[in-house]
Coordinates of C-alpha atoms in Angstrom, one line a residue:
Chain A
M164 CA 13.4 -12.5 -11.6
R165 CA 11.2 -9.5 -10.6
E166 CA 10.3 -10.7 -7.1
I167 CA 11.9 -11.6 -3.8
T168 CA 10.8 -15.2 -3.3
L169 CA 10.0 -16.3 0.3
N170 CA 13.1 -18.5 0.3
R171 CA 15.3 -15.6 -0.5
A172 CA 13.5 -13.2 1.9
N173 CA 14.3 -15.7 4.7
R174 CA 17.9 -15.8 3.5
I175 CA 18.1 -12.1 3.8
I176 CA 16.8 -12.2 7.3
N177 CA 19.1 -14.9 8.4
A178 CA 22.1 -13.2 7.0
A179 CA 21.1 -9.9 8.6
F180 CA 20.9 -11.7 12.0
A181 CA 24.3 -13.3 11.4
E182 CA 25.7 -9.8 10.8
G183 CA 24.1 -8.5 14.0
K184 CA 25.6 -11.4 15.9
K185 CA 29.0 -10.8 14.5
R186 CA 28.8 -7.1 15.5
E187 CA 27.3 -8.1 18.9
L188 CA 24.3 -5.9 18.4
K189 CA 21.1 -5.8 20.4
P190 CA 18.2 -7.9 19.3
L191 CA 16.8 -6.9 15.9
A192 CA 13.6 -6.9 14.0
V193 CA 14.1 -7.5 10.2
V194 CA 11.3 -6.9 7.7
V195 CA 11.2 -7.7 4.0
L196 CA 8.7 -5.8 1.9
D197 CA 7.8 -6.6 -1.7
A198 CA 8.1 -3.8 -4.3
G199 CA 4.5 -2.7 -3.5
G200 CA 5.3 -2.2 0.2
H201 CA 3.6 -5.3 1.4
V202 CA 5.0 -7.6 4.0
K203 CA 6.8 -10.7 2.7
A204 CA 8.6 -11.9 5.8
V205 CA 9.4 -10.6 9.3
Q206 CA 11.3 -11.9 12.3
R207 CA 11.7 -10.1 15.6
Q208 CA 14.5 -11.6 17.8
D209 CA 13.9 -12.5 21.4
G210 CA 14.3 -9.4 23.6
A211 CA 13.6 -6.9 20.8
S212 CA 11.1 -4.3 22.1
M213 CA 7.4 -4.0 21.3
L214 CA 7.2 -1.8 18.3
R215 CA 10.4 -2.8 16.4
F216 CA 8.4 -4.4 13.6
E217 CA 6.5 -1.1 13.0
V218 CA 9.8 0.9 13.1
A219 CA 11.6 -1.5 10.8
S220 CA 8.6 -1.5 8.4
G221 CA 8.5 2.3 8.4
K222 CA 12.1 2.5 7.3
A223 CA 11.5 0.1 4.4
Y224 CA 8.2 1.7 3.4
G225 CA 9.8 5.1 3.3
A226 CA 12.6 3.8 1.1
L227 CA 10.1 2.4 -1.4
A228 CA 7.9 5.5 -1.3
L229 CA 10.6 7.6 -3.0
G230 CA 12.8 4.9 -4.5
V231 CA 15.8 5.7 -2.4
G232 CA 17.3 4.2 0.8
S233 CA 15.9 5.7 4.0
R234 CA 19.2 7.3 4.7
W235 CA 18.3 9.7 1.9
L236 CA 15.2 10.6 3.8
H237 CA 17.2 11.1 7.0
N238 CA 19.4 13.5 5.1
Q239 CA 16.4 15.7 4.3
A240 CA 15.7 16.3 7.9
A241 CA 18.1 19.2 8.4
E242 CA 16.8 21.4 5.6
R243 CA 13.4 20.1 4.8
P244 CA 11.7 18.6 7.9
H245 CA 8.4 19.7 6.6
F246 CA 8.8 17.5 3.6
L247 CA 9.3 14.5 5.8
E248 CA 6.2 15.4 7.8
G249 CA 4.2 15.8 4.6
L250 CA 5.4 12.5 3.2
S251 CA 4.6 10.8 6.5
G252 CA 1.1 12.3 6.4
V253 CA 0.2 11.3 2.8
S254 CA 1.6 7.8 3.4
G255 CA -0.9 7.2 6.2
D256 CA 1.8 7.6 8.9
R257 CA 3.8 4.7 7.5
V258 CA 7.2 6.3 7.2
V259 CA 10.2 6.3 9.6
P260 CA 12.8 8.5 7.9
V261 CA 16.1 7.2 9.5
P262 CA 18.8 4.9 8.2
G263 CA 18.0 1.2 8.2
G264 CA 15.7 1.0 5.2
V265 CA 17.5 -0.4 2.2
L266 CA 16.2 -1.1 -1.3
V267 CA 16.6 -4.5 -2.8
R268 CA 17.6 -4.5 -6.5
D269 CA 18.5 -7.2 -8.9
G270 CA 21.6 -7.3 -11.0
R271 CA 20.0 -5.0 -13.7
G272 CA 18.9 -2.5 -11.1
A273 CA 15.2 -3.5 -11.2
L274 CA 13.5 -2.7 -7.8
L275 CA 12.3 -5.9 -6.1
G276 CA 11.5 -4.6 -2.6
A277 CA 13.1 -3.3 0.6
V278 CA 14.5 -4.4 3.9
G279 CA 14.0 -2.5 7.1
I280 CA 15.8 -3.2 10.4
S281 CA 15.4 -1.8 13.9
G282 CA 16.9 -2.7 17.2
D283 CA 20.4 -1.2 17.5
S284 CA 21.7 2.2 16.2
S285 CA 20.4 3.3 12.9
D286 CA 23.8 2.9 11.4
N287 CA 24.2 -0.6 12.7
D288 CA 20.7 -1.5 11.6
E289 CA 21.5 -0.3 8.1
A290 CA 24.8 -2.3 8.0
C291 CA 22.9 -5.5 8.8
A292 CA 20.3 -4.8 6.0
I293 CA 23.1 -4.2 3.5
A294 CA 24.9 -7.4 4.5
G295 CA 21.7 -9.5 4.4
I296 CA 20.8 -8.2 0.9
E297 CA 24.3 -8.9 -0.4
V298 CA 24.5 -12.4 1.1
A299 CA 21.2 -13.3 -0.5
G300 CA 22.6 -12.3 -3.9
F301 CA 20.8 -9.0 -4.4
T302 CA 22.1 -5.4 -4.7
P303 CA 21.4 -3.0 -1.8
Q304 CA 20.7 0.8 -2.2
A305 CA 21.0 2.5 1.2
E306 CA 20.5 6.2 0.1
Chain B
M193 CA 7.9 -20.3 29.7
R194 CA 5.7 -17.3 29.1
E195 CA 6.8 -16.4 25.7
I196 CA 6.9 -17.8 22.2
T197 CA 10.6 -17.7 21.2
L198 CA 11.5 -16.8 17.7
N199 CA 12.7 -20.4 17.1
R200 CA 9.4 -21.8 18.1
A201 CA 7.5 -19.1 16.2
N202 CA 9.3 -20.2 13.1
R203 CA 8.5 -23.8 13.9
I204 CA 4.8 -22.9 14.0
I205 CA 5.0 -21.2 10.7
N206 CA 6.9 -24.1 9.0
A207 CA 4.5 -26.7 10.4
A208 CA 1.5 -24.6 9.3
F209 CA 3.0 -24.5 5.8
A210 CA 3.5 -28.2 5.9
E211 CA -0.2 -28.7 6.8
G212 CA -1.2 -26.4 3.9
K213 CA 0.9 -28.4 1.5
K214 CA -0.5 -31.7 2.7
R215 CA -4.0 -30.3 2.2
E216 CA -3.1 -28.8 -1.2
L217 CA -4.2 -25.3 -0.1
K218 CA -3.6 -22.0 -1.8
P219 CA -0.5 -19.9 -0.8
L220 CA -0.8 -18.8 2.8
A221 CA 0.3 -15.9 5.0
V222 CA 1.1 -17.0 8.6
V223 CA 1.5 -14.5 11.4
V224 CA 2.7 -15.1 15.0
L225 CA 1.8 -12.4 17.5
D226 CA 3.1 -12.3 21.0
A227 CA 0.8 -12.0 24.0
G228 CA 0.8 -8.2 23.6
G229 CA -0.5 -8.5 20.0
H230 CA 2.9 -7.5 18.5
V231 CA 4.4 -9.2 15.5
K232 CA 6.9 -11.9 16.3
A233 CA 7.2 -13.5 12.9
V234 CA 5.5 -13.5 9.5
Q235 CA 5.9 -15.4 6.3
R236 CA 3.8 -14.9 3.2
Q237 CA 4.1 -17.6 0.6
D238 CA 4.8 -16.8 -3.1
G239 CA 1.6 -16.1 -4.8
A240 CA -0.4 -15.1 -1.7
S241 CA -2.2 -11.9 -2.5
M242 CA -1.4 -8.4 -1.4
L243 CA -3.2 -7.9 1.9
R244 CA -2.9 -11.5 3.4
F245 CA -0.6 -10.3 6.1
E246 CA -3.1 -7.7 7.3
V247 CA -6.0 -10.2 7.2
A248 CA -4.0 -12.9 9.0
S249 CA -2.9 -10.3 11.6
G250 CA -6.5 -9.2 12.1
K251 CA -7.6 -12.7 12.9
A252 CA -4.8 -13.2 15.5
Y253 CA -5.3 -9.7 17.0
G254 CA -9.1 -10.3 17.4
A255 CA -8.4 -13.6 19.1
L256 CA -6.0 -11.9 21.6
A257 CA -8.5 -9.0 22.0
L258 CA -11.0 -11.2 23.8
G259 CA -8.9 -14.2 24.8
V260 CA -10.8 -16.6 22.5
G261 CA -10.2 -18.0 19.0
S262 CA -11.4 -15.8 16.2
R263 CA -14.1 -18.5 15.4
W264 CA -15.8 -17.3 18.6
L265 CA -15.9 -13.8 17.1
H266 CA -17.3 -15.2 13.9
N267 CA -20.0 -16.9 15.8
Q268 CA -21.1 -13.6 17.2
A269 CA -21.9 -12.2 13.8
A270 CA -25.3 -13.6 13.4
E271 CA -26.8 -12.1 16.6
R272 CA -24.4 -9.3 17.6
P273 CA -22.9 -7.8 14.5
H274 CA -22.9 -4.5 16.3
F275 CA -20.6 -5.9 18.9
L276 CA -18.0 -6.9 16.2
E277 CA -18.2 -3.4 14.8
G278 CA -17.7 -1.8 18.1
L279 CA -14.7 -4.1 18.8
S280 CA -13.2 -3.3 15.5
G281 CA -13.6 0.4 16.2
V282 CA -12.0 0.4 19.7
S283 CA -9.2 -1.8 18.4
G284 CA -8.2 0.9 15.8
D285 CA -9.6 -1.3 13.0
R286 CA -7.3 -4.2 13.7
V287 CA -9.8 -7.1 13.9
V288 CA -10.9 -9.5 11.2
P289 CA -13.6 -11.7 12.9
V290 CA -13.5 -14.9 11.0
P291 CA -11.9 -18.3 11.7
G292 CA -8.1 -18.6 11.3
G293 CA -7.0 -16.8 14.4
V294 CA -6.0 -19.3 17.1
L295 CA -4.6 -18.6 20.6
V296 CA -1.3 -20.2 21.6
R297 CA -1.2 -21.6 25.2
D298 CA 1.3 -23.5 27.1
G299 CA 0.7 -26.8 28.9
R300 CA -0.8 -25.0 32.0
G301 CA -3.1 -22.9 29.9
A302 CA -1.1 -19.7 30.1
L303 CA -1.6 -17.4 27.1
L304 CA 1.6 -16.9 25.0
G305 CA 0.3 -15.3 21.8
A306 CA -1.7 -16.1 18.8
V307 CA -1.4 -17.4 15.2
G308 CA -3.3 -15.9 12.3
I309 CA -3.5 -17.4 8.8
S310 CA -5.1 -16.2 5.6
G311 CA -5.0 -17.5 2.0
D312 CA -7.5 -20.4 1.7
S313 CA -11.0 -20.8 3.2
S314 CA -11.3 -19.7 6.8
D315 CA -11.8 -23.3 7.9
N316 CA -8.6 -24.5 6.1
D317 CA -6.7 -21.5 7.4
E318 CA -7.7 -22.4 11.0
A319 CA -6.8 -26.1 10.5
C320 CA -3.3 -25.0 9.5
A321 CA -3.0 -22.7 12.5
I322 CA -4.0 -25.5 14.9
A323 CA -1.6 -28.0 13.3
G324 CA 1.3 -25.5 13.4
I325 CA 0.7 -24.7 17.1
E326 CA 0.5 -28.4 18.0
V327 CA 3.6 -29.5 16.1
A328 CA 5.5 -26.8 17.9
G329 CA 4.5 -28.2 21.2
F330 CA 1.8 -25.7 22.3
T331 CA -1.9 -25.9 22.9
P332 CA -4.3 -24.2 20.4
Q333 CA -7.6 -22.6 21.3
A334 CA -9.6 -22.0 18.2
E335 CA -12.9 -20.6 19.7
Chain C
M283 CA 6.1 -8.5 -19.0
R284 CA 5.3 -8.2 -15.3
E285 CA 4.0 -4.6 -15.3
I286 CA 1.3 -2.5 -16.8
T287 CA 3.2 0.2 -18.6
L288 CA 1.7 3.7 -18.7
N289 CA 1.0 3.4 -22.4
R290 CA -1.1 0.3 -21.8
A291 CA -2.8 1.7 -18.7
N292 CA -4.0 4.6 -20.9
R293 CA -5.2 2.2 -23.5
I294 CA -7.2 0.4 -20.9
I295 CA -8.8 3.7 -19.8
N296 CA -9.6 4.8 -23.4
A297 CA -11.1 1.4 -24.2
A298 CA -13.2 1.5 -21.0
F299 CA -14.5 4.9 -22.0
A300 CA -15.3 3.7 -25.5
E301 CA -17.3 0.8 -23.9
G302 CA -19.2 3.3 -21.7
K303 CA -20.0 5.4 -24.7
K304 CA -21.3 2.4 -26.7
R305 CA -23.5 1.5 -23.7
E306 CA -24.6 5.1 -23.2
L307 CA -23.5 5.0 -19.6
K308 CA -23.1 8.0 -17.2
P309 CA -19.7 9.6 -16.8
L310 CA -17.1 7.3 -15.4
A311 CA -14.0 7.4 -13.4
V312 CA -11.4 4.7 -14.4
V313 CA -8.5 3.8 -12.2
V314 CA -5.5 1.6 -13.0
L315 CA -3.5 0.3 -10.0
D316 CA -0.2 -1.6 -10.2
A317 CA 0.2 -5.0 -8.6
G318 CA 1.1 -3.3 -5.3
G319 CA -2.1 -1.3 -5.2
H320 CA -0.5 2.0 -6.2
V321 CA -2.0 4.5 -8.7
K322 CA -0.7 4.1 -12.2
A323 CA -3.3 6.2 -14.1
V324 CA -6.7 7.8 -13.5
Q325 CA -9.2 9.6 -15.6
R326 CA -12.5 11.0 -14.3
Q327 CA -14.9 12.1 -17.1
D328 CA -16.6 15.4 -17.1
G329 CA -19.8 15.2 -15.0
A330 CA -18.7 12.3 -12.9
S331 CA -19.3 13.1 -9.2
M332 CA -16.9 14.1 -6.6
L333 CA -15.7 10.9 -5.0
R334 CA -15.7 8.6 -8.0
F335 CA -12.0 8.2 -8.0
E336 CA -12.1 7.0 -4.4
V337 CA -14.9 4.5 -5.1
A338 CA -13.2 3.2 -8.2
S339 CA -9.9 2.9 -6.3
G340 CA -11.6 1.0 -3.5
K341 CA -13.0 -1.6 -5.9
A342 CA -9.6 -2.1 -7.5
Y343 CA -7.8 -2.2 -4.1
G344 CA -10.2 -4.7 -2.7
A345 CA -9.6 -7.0 -5.7
L346 CA -5.9 -6.9 -5.2
A347 CA -6.2 -7.4 -1.5
L348 CA -7.5 -10.9 -1.8
G349 CA -6.4 -11.7 -5.4
V350 CA -10.0 -11.9 -6.8
G351 CA -12.3 -9.6 -8.6
S352 CA -14.4 -7.3 -6.4
R353 CA -17.5 -9.2 -7.4
W354 CA -16.2 -12.0 -5.2
L355 CA -16.1 -9.6 -2.3
H356 CA -19.6 -8.4 -3.1
N357 CA -20.8 -12.1 -3.0
Q358 CA -19.5 -12.4 0.6
A359 CA -21.9 -9.7 1.8
A360 CA -24.9 -11.9 2.3
E361 CA -23.3 -14.4 4.6
R362 CA -20.2 -12.7 5.9
P363 CA -20.7 -9.0 6.1
H364 CA -18.4 -8.9 9.2
F365 CA -15.6 -10.3 7.0
L366 CA -15.9 -7.4 4.6
E367 CA -16.0 -4.9 7.5
G368 CA -12.9 -6.5 9.0
L369 CA -11.1 -6.4 5.6
S370 CA -12.0 -2.8 5.2
G371 CA -10.7 -2.0 8.6
V372 CA -7.3 -3.7 8.3
S373 CA -6.9 -2.1 4.8
G374 CA -7.1 1.3 6.3
D375 CA -10.6 1.8 4.9
R376 CA -9.4 1.4 1.3
V377 CA -11.9 -1.3 0.1
V378 CA -15.2 -0.9 -1.7
P379 CA -16.6 -4.4 -2.0
V380 CA -18.9 -4.2 -5.0
P381 CA -18.5 -5.2 -8.7
G382 CA -16.3 -3.0 -10.9
G383 CA -12.8 -3.9 -9.6
V384 CA -11.2 -6.4 -12.0
L385 CA -7.8 -8.0 -11.9
V386 CA -5.4 -7.6 -14.8
R387 CA -3.4 -10.7 -15.6
D388 CA -1.0 -11.5 -18.5
G389 CA -1.4 -14.5 -20.8
R390 CA 0.3 -16.8 -18.2
G391 CA -2.0 -15.7 -15.4
A392 CA 0.6 -13.5 -13.6
L393 CA -1.0 -10.6 -11.7
L394 CA -0.1 -7.2 -13.1
G395 CA -2.6 -4.9 -11.4
A396 CA -6.3 -4.0 -11.3
V397 CA -8.8 -1.7 -12.9
G398 CA -11.6 0.0 -10.9
I399 CA -14.5 1.8 -12.4
S400 CA -17.3 3.8 -10.8
G401 CA -20.0 6.0 -12.3
D402 CA -22.9 3.9 -13.5
S403 CA -24.3 0.7 -12.0
S404 CA -21.8 -1.7 -10.6
D405 CA -22.6 -4.2 -13.3
N406 CA -22.0 -1.7 -16.1
D407 CA -18.9 -0.4 -14.4
E408 CA -17.5 -4.0 -14.3
A409 CA -18.4 -4.6 -18.0
C410 CA -16.4 -1.5 -19.0
A411 CA -13.4 -2.7 -16.9
I412 CA -13.5 -6.1 -18.6
A413 CA -13.7 -4.5 -22.0
G414 CA -10.9 -2.1 -21.3
I415 CA -8.6 -4.9 -20.1
E416 CA -9.3 -7.1 -23.0
V417 CA -8.9 -4.4 -25.7
A418 CA -5.5 -3.6 -24.2
G419 CA -4.4 -7.2 -24.6
F420 CA -4.6 -8.4 -21.0
T421 CA -6.8 -11.0 -19.3
P422 CA -9.5 -9.8 -16.9
Q423 CA -10.6 -11.6 -13.7
A424 CA -13.9 -10.2 -12.4
E425 CA -14.6 -12.5 -9.4
Chain D
M31 CA -15.3 28.2 -18.1
R32 CA -15.0 27.3 -14.5
E33 CA -13.7 23.8 -14.9
I34 CA -10.7 21.9 -16.2
T35 CA -12.2 19.4 -18.7
L36 CA -10.7 16.0 -18.9
N37 CA -9.4 16.8 -22.4
R38 CA -7.5 19.7 -21.1
A39 CA -6.4 17.9 -17.9
N40 CA -4.8 15.3 -20.2
R41 CA -3.2 18.1 -22.3
I42 CA -1.6 19.5 -19.1
I43 CA -0.2 16.1 -18.2
N44 CA 1.2 15.4 -21.7
A45 CA 2.8 18.9 -21.8
A46 CA 4.3 18.4 -18.3
F47 CA 5.8 15.1 -19.5
A48 CA 7.2 16.8 -22.6
E49 CA 8.8 19.4 -20.4
G50 CA 10.3 16.6 -18.2
K51 CA 11.7 14.9 -21.3
K52 CA 13.2 18.1 -22.6
R53 CA 14.9 18.7 -19.2
E54 CA 15.9 15.0 -19.0
L55 CA 14.3 14.5 -15.6
K56 CA 13.5 11.3 -13.7
P57 CA 10.1 9.6 -14.2
L58 CA 7.3 11.8 -12.9
A59 CA 3.8 11.5 -11.5
V60 CA 1.5 14.3 -12.6
V61 CA -1.9 14.9 -10.8
V62 CA -4.6 17.2 -11.8
L63 CA -7.1 18.1 -9.1
D64 CA -10.4 20.1 -9.7
A65 CA -11.2 23.2 -7.7
G66 CA -12.7 21.0 -4.9
G67 CA -9.4 19.1 -4.5
H68 CA -10.7 15.9 -6.2
V69 CA -8.8 13.8 -8.6
K70 CA -9.5 14.6 -12.3
A71 CA -6.6 12.8 -14.0
V72 CA -3.3 11.2 -13.0
Q73 CA -0.5 9.5 -14.8
R74 CA 2.6 8.0 -13.2
Q75 CA 5.5 7.3 -15.6
D76 CA 7.2 3.9 -15.8
G77 CA 9.9 3.8 -13.2
A78 CA 8.4 6.5 -10.9
S79 CA 8.5 5.2 -7.3
M80 CA 5.6 3.9 -5.3
L81 CA 4.2 6.9 -3.5
R82 CA 4.7 9.6 -6.1
F83 CA 1.0 9.9 -6.7
E84 CA 0.4 10.6 -3.0
V85 CA 3.3 13.2 -2.9
A86 CA 2.1 14.9 -6.1
S87 CA -1.4 15.0 -4.8
G88 CA -0.3 16.4 -1.5
K89 CA 1.4 19.3 -3.2
A90 CA -1.7 20.1 -5.3
Y91 CA -4.0 19.7 -2.3
G92 CA -1.9 22.1 -0.2
A93 CA -1.9 24.7 -3.0
L94 CA -5.7 24.6 -3.1
A95 CA -6.0 24.6 0.6
L96 CA -4.8 28.1 0.9
G97 CA -5.2 29.4 -2.6
V98 CA -1.5 29.7 -3.3
G99 CA 1.2 27.6 -5.0
S100 CA 2.8 25.0 -2.7
R101 CA 6.1 27.0 -2.9
W102 CA 4.4 29.6 -0.7
L103 CA 3.8 26.8 1.9
H104 CA 7.4 25.7 1.6
N105 CA 8.5 29.3 2.3
Q106 CA 6.6 29.2 5.6
A107 CA 8.7 26.4 6.9
A108 CA 11.6 28.4 8.2
E109 CA 9.6 30.7 10.5
R110 CA 6.3 28.9 11.0
P111 CA 6.8 25.1 10.8
H112 CA 4.0 24.8 13.4
F113 CA 1.6 26.3 10.9
L114 CA 2.4 23.7 8.3
E115 CA 1.9 21.0 10.9
G116 CA -1.4 22.4 11.9
L117 CA -2.5 22.7 8.3
S118 CA -1.5 19.1 7.6
G119 CA -3.5 18.0 10.6
V120 CA -6.7 19.7 9.8
S121 CA -6.4 18.6 6.2
G122 CA -6.5 14.9 7.3
D123 CA -2.8 14.6 6.5
R124 CA -3.2 15.5 2.8
V125 CA -0.6 18.2 2.4
V126 CA 3.0 18.0 1.2
P127 CA 4.3 21.6 1.6
V128 CA 7.1 21.8 -1.0
P129 CA 7.3 23.3 -4.5
G130 CA 5.6 21.4 -7.3
G131 CA 1.9 22.2 -6.5
V132 CA 0.7 24.9 -8.9
L133 CA -2.7 26.5 -9.1
V134 CA -4.6 26.5 -12.4
R135 CA -6.4 29.8 -13.2
D136 CA -8.3 31.0 -16.3
G137 CA -7.6 34.3 -18.1
R138 CA -9.7 36.2 -15.6
G139 CA -8.0 34.7 -12.6
A140 CA -10.8 32.3 -11.6
L141 CA -9.5 29.2 -9.8
L142 CA -10.1 26.0 -11.8
G143 CA -7.9 23.5 -9.9
A144 CA -4.3 22.6 -9.3
V145 CA -1.5 20.4 -10.7
G146 CA 0.9 18.5 -8.5
I147 CA 4.1 16.8 -9.7
S148 CA 6.6 14.6 -8.0
G149 CA 9.6 12.6 -9.3
D150 CA 12.6 14.9 -9.7
S151 CA 13.8 17.8 -7.5
S152 CA 11.0 20.1 -6.3
D153 CA 12.1 22.9 -8.5
N154 CA 12.1 20.7 -11.6
D155 CA 8.7 19.3 -10.6
E156 CA 7.3 22.8 -10.4
A157 CA 8.8 23.9 -13.7
C158 CA 7.0 21.0 -15.4
A159 CA 3.7 21.9 -13.7
I160 CA 4.0 25.5 -14.9
A161 CA 4.9 24.4 -18.4
G162 CA 2.0 22.0 -18.6
I163 CA -0.5 24.5 -17.4
E164 CA 0.7 27.2 -19.9
V165 CA 0.7 24.9 -22.9
A166 CA -2.8 23.9 -22.1
G167 CA -3.9 27.5 -22.2
F168 CA -4.3 28.2 -18.5
T169 CA -2.5 30.6 -16.1
P170 CA -0.2 29.0 -13.4
Q171 CA 0.3 30.3 -9.9
A172 CA 3.3 28.7 -8.3
E173 CA 3.5 30.7 -5.0

């Protein structure tokens, strides 16, 4: 399997929401992108603010851009902020370099897509992405 | 109620997919935008091509832009193509002016959001949007 | 196989150039995009003008956008120019809707990417894309 | 000779890949731009992530922008980050100011183009660009 089917994308989203509920987080937007960075499924919970889809997408897109979790991008900020700005520029302003964008891999490590979450703290967003990916039977890469 | 809850957005999407299956259409992308034009929920079926989310969003966004269904925009093309071009420009290139973007209203006519669909012919896309909105208990406006 | 390897992308390009030479065409740019629309390999022949890469990419990107060859987009121009303009807009101005963008499928019909060519007439560009894809052992879809 | 021919652009790319293999680096994208900043040839190795072409191009484009290697840009970051931001802006967001973008000069110092590489660390990317340029018989300028 080299693809996240829609069924399993929805399972990722539901599991991420369950994790958010368990942790009593604020309303979340969860985005699943395919390996080419294109939207497969999105759900934004009631009460999540206006641009949460765009932020969540930007985390997932940034992860796919370089083949790492978006926490890796975040960790570049202290020493190489200009790299993040350059990356954002050449991506067409599609990258949000903070935790919460997590790669989805299959059991053999093949890249299938990415999950991005926004709504609570970046750390909590990331925890829900990881949980959602694992519950759906995939392997997460957060950095 | 002045809002499409996530539960009902998902119901719209599922009912639109059911209509597509009944009509034996190609794989679809279905987008639900809130009244501010922001993504509430999206699902792109397996096999739907790369930019179907963007096209479906563009139909829904165009509908909200002028408070009509996107078929109305399409009908402007013959006599006022320059109007559509201007609208696209001021929207930040976010409008696709063909059928398949349908407004979602409540029983009193209040605007709650819009549904955009892309994947099959524009007429079929629109039919699925209308069906999805009605099954979920809302009132569609297609032009 | 769900991917165009670099080896086979280069084979496509070399075969497309051979076809161009046989037909005595002007210098060409040949672009191979993966299924997500991202550049896999490009070669622009000596003498091909400045923006041939961008034009060739735009043909291939447009093909992937809707899952058809770019000739299909071209055929929309007479009756639905506003659709092409809308598509271009939501794609971030990445679509050139004329022949010469051809989908690459495997023997079972799975989409692997697209080839775009620019340099000579659109018909000749397309013929070279088809030839390149076939020589490399894939199945072309031109419309 | 005031131009990198396609033959020699390909030789640069192959030599850069050979250097990457020797150093056991991650998969790379190598871009060769002509003196006007336009794509001459690109190859992205199997496994290199989604946006490596854009990042590699951004390094090469930044080098050409100011007639220095992109390491020079990187060295500006500590004291003049605002200059890099301004440069990125006026370039249309086409600059990635980190090492790995290397100018290509002939024996007399005339500027012929630039090579950009992305995939491993910036230092390793740059080393492969230098090696590729030298093997192809040109003179590299890395900063």
